[in-house]
PDB file of C-alpha atoms in Angstrom:
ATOM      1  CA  UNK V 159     128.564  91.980 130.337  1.00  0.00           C
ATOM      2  CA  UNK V 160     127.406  93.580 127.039  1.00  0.00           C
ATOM      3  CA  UNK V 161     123.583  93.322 126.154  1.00  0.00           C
ATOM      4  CA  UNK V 162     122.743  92.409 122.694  1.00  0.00           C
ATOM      5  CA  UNK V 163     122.364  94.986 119.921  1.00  0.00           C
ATOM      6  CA  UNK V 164     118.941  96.060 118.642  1.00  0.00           C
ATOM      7  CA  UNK V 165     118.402  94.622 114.960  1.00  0.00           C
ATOM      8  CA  UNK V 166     118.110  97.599 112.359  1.00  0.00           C
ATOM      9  CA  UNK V 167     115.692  98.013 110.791  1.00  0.00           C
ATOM     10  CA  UNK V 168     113.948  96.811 113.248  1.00  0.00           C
ATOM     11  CA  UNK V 169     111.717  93.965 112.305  1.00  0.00           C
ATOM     12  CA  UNK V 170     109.252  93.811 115.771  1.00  0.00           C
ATOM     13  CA  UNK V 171     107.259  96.141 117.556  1.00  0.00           C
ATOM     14  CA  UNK V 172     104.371  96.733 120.532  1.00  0.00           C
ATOM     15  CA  UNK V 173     101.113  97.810 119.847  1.00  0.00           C
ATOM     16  CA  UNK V 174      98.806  97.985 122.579  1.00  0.00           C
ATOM     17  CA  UNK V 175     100.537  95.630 124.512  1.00  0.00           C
ATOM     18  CA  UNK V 176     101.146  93.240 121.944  1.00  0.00           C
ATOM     19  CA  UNK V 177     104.381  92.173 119.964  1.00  0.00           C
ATOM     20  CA  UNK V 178     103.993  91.645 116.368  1.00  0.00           C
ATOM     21  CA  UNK V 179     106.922  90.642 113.925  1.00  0.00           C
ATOM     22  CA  UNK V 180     106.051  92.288 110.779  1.00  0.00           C
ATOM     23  CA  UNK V 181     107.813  91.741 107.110  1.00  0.00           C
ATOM     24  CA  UNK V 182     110.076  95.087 106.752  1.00  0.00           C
ATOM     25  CA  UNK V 183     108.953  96.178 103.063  1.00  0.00           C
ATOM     26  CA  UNK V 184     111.355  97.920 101.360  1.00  0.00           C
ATOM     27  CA  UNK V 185     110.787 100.382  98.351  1.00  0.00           C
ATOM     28  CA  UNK V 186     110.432  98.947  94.979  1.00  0.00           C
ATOM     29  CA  UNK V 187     111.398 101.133  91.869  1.00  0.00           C
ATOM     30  CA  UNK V 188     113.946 103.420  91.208  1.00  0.00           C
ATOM     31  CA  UNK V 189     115.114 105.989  93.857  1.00  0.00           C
ATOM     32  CA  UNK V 190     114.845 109.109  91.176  1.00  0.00           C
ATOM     33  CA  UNK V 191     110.606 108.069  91.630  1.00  0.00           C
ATOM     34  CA  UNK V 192     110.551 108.852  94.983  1.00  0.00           C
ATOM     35  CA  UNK V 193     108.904 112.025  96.135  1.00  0.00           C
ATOM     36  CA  UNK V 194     108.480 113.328  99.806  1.00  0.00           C
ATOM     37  CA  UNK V 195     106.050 115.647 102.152  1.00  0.00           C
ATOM     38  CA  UNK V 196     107.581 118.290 103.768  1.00  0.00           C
ATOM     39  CA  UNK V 197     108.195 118.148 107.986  1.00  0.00           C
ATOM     40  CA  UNK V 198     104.948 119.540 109.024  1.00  0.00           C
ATOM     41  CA  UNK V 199     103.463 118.818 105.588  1.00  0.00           C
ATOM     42  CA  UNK V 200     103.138 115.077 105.850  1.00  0.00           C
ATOM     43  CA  UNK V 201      99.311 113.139 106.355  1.00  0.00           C
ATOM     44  CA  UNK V 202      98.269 111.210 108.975  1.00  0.00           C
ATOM     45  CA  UNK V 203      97.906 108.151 107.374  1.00  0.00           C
ATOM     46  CA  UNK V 204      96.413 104.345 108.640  1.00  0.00           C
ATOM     47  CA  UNK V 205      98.499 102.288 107.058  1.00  0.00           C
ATOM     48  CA  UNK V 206      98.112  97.874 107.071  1.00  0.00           C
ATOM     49  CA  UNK V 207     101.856  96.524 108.226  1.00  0.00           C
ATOM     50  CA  UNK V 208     102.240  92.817 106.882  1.00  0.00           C
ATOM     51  CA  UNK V 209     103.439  90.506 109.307  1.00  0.00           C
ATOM     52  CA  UNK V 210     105.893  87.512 109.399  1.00  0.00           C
ATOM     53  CA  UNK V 211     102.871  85.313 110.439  1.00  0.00           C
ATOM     54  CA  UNK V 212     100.838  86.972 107.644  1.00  0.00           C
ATOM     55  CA  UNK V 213      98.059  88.838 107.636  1.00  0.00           C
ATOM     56  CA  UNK V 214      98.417  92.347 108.590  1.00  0.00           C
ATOM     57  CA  UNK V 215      97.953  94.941 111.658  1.00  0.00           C
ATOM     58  CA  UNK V 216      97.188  98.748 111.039  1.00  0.00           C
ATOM     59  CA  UNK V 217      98.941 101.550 112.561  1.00  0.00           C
ATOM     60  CA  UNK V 218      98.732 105.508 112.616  1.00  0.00           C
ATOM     61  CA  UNK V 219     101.817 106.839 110.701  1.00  0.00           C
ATOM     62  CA  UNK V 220     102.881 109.884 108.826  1.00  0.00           C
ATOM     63  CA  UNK V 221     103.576 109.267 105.488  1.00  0.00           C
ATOM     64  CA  UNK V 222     107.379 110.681 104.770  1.00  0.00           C
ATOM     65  CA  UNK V 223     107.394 109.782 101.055  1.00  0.00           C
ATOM     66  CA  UNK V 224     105.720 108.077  97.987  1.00  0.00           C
ATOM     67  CA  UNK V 225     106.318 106.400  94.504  1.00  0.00           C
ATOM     68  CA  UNK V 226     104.052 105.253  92.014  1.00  0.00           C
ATOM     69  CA  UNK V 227     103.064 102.026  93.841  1.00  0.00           C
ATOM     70  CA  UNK V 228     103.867 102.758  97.488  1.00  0.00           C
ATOM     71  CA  UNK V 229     104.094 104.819 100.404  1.00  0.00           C
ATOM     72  CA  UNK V 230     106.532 105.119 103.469  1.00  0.00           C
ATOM     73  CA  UNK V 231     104.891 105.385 106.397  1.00  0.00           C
ATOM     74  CA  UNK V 232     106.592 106.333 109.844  1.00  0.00           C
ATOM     75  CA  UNK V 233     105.263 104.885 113.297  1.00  0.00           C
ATOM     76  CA  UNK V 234     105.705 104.544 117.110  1.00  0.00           C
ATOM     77  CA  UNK V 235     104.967 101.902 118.809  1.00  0.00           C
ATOM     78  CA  UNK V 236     104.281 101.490 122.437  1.00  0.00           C
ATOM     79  CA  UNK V 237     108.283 101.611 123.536  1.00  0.00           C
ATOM     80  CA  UNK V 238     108.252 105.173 121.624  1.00  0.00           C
ATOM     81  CA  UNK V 239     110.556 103.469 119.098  1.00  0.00           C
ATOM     82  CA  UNK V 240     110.307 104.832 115.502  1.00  0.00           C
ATOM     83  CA  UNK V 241     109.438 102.540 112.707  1.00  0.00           C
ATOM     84  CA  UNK V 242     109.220 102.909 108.896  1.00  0.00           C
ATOM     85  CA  UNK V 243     108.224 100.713 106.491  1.00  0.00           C
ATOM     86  CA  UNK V 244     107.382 101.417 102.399  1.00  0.00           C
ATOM     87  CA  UNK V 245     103.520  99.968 102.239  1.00  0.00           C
ATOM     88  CA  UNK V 246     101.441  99.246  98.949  1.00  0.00           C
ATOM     89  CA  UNK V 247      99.525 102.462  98.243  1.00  0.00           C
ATOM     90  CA  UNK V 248      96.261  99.954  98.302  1.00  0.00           C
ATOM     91  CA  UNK V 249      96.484  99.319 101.962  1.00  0.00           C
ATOM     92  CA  UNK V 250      97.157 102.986 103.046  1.00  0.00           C
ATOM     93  CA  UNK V 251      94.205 105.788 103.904  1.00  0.00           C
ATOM     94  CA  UNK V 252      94.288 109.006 105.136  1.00  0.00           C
ATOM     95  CA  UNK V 253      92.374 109.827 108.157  1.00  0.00           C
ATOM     96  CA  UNK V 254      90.836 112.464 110.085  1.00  0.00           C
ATOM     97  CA  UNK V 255      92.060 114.624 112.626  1.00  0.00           C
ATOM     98  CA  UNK V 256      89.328 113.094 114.807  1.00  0.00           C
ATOM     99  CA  UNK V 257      90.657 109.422 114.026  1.00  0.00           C
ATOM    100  CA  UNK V 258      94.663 110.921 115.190  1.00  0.00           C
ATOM    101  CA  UNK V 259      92.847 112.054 118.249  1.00  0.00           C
ATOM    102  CA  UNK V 260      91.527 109.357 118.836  1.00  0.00           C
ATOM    103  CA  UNK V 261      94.538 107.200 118.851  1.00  0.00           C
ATOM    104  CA  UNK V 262      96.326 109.606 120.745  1.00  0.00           C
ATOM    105  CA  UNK V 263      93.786 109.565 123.370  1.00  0.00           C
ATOM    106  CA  UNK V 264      93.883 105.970 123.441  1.00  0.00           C
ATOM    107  CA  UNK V 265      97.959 105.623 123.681  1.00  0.00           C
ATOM    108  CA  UNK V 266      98.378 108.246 126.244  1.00  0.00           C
ATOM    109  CA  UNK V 267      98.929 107.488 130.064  1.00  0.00           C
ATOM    110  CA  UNK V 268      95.652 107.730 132.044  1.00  0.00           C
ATOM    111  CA  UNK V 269      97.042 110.094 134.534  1.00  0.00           C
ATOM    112  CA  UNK V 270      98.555 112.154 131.374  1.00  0.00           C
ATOM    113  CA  UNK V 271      95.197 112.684 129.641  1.00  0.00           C
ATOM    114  CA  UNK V 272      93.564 115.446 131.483  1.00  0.00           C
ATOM    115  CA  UNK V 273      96.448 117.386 131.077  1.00  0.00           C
ATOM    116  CA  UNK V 274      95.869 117.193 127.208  1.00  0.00           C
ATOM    117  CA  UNK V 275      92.194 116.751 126.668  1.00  0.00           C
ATOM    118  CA  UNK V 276      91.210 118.468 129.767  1.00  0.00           C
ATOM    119  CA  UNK V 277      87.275 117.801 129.622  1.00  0.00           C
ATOM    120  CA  UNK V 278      87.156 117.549 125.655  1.00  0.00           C
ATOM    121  CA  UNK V 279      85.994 114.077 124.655  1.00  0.00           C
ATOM    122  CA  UNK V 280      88.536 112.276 121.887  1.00  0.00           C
ATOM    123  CA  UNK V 281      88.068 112.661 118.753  1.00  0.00           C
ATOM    124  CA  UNK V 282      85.401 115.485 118.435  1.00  0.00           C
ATOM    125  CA  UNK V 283      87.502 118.089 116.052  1.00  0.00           C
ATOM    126  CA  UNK V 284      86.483 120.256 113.631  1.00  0.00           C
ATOM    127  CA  UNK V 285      87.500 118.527 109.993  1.00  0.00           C
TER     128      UNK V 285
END
């Protein structure tokens, strides 16, 4: 018996634990406005995902490219799926290396963390 095939893009994902159905935006404008970061070259972003139920749920992302009004941002969620999604540049900040941390620390198996924090607390980083 077959299982079902995944729905692309995909238009759910788990967050801490949680399941949210979020509206996949899609860019606006034309493709010869769309500039990109480099591999290696691209922020850490927190980014506001809208949702199907409304309202909104941030993530940490990279952001992979921009226009004039938006950004793509790139995510994991809990399953280690990838997710993109083109977000309003309004609801998208940069953060700190401390802040990545942070969430790293917090997304990371228990028994996996002193293998990559050893005794360094989360989130204290030099800027």
């Amino acid at each position: 018996m077959m299982g079902t095939m995944p729905i692309y893009p995909p238009t759910s994902f788990l967050l801490e634990g949680v399941t949210h159905e979020f509206v996949h935006p899609e860019r606006l404008g034309n493709i010869e406005d769309v500039r990109s970061w480099e591999p290696g070259q691209r922020p850490k972003v927190h980014a506001q995902v809208p949702l199907k139920a409304g309202g909104t749920v941030g993530v940490y992302a990279q952001a992979t490219h921009w226009n004039r009004t938006q950004i793509s941002v790139q995510w994991f969620d809990d399953d280690k799926d990838s997710l993109t999604a083109w977000i309003p540049k309004g609801a998208v900040r940069p953060v700190t290396n401390s802040e990545w941390d942070i969430d790293e620390y917090n997304r990371c198996p228990e028994w996996l963390r002193v293998i990559q924090w050893g005794k360094r607390l989360p989130g204290f980083l030099a800027e």
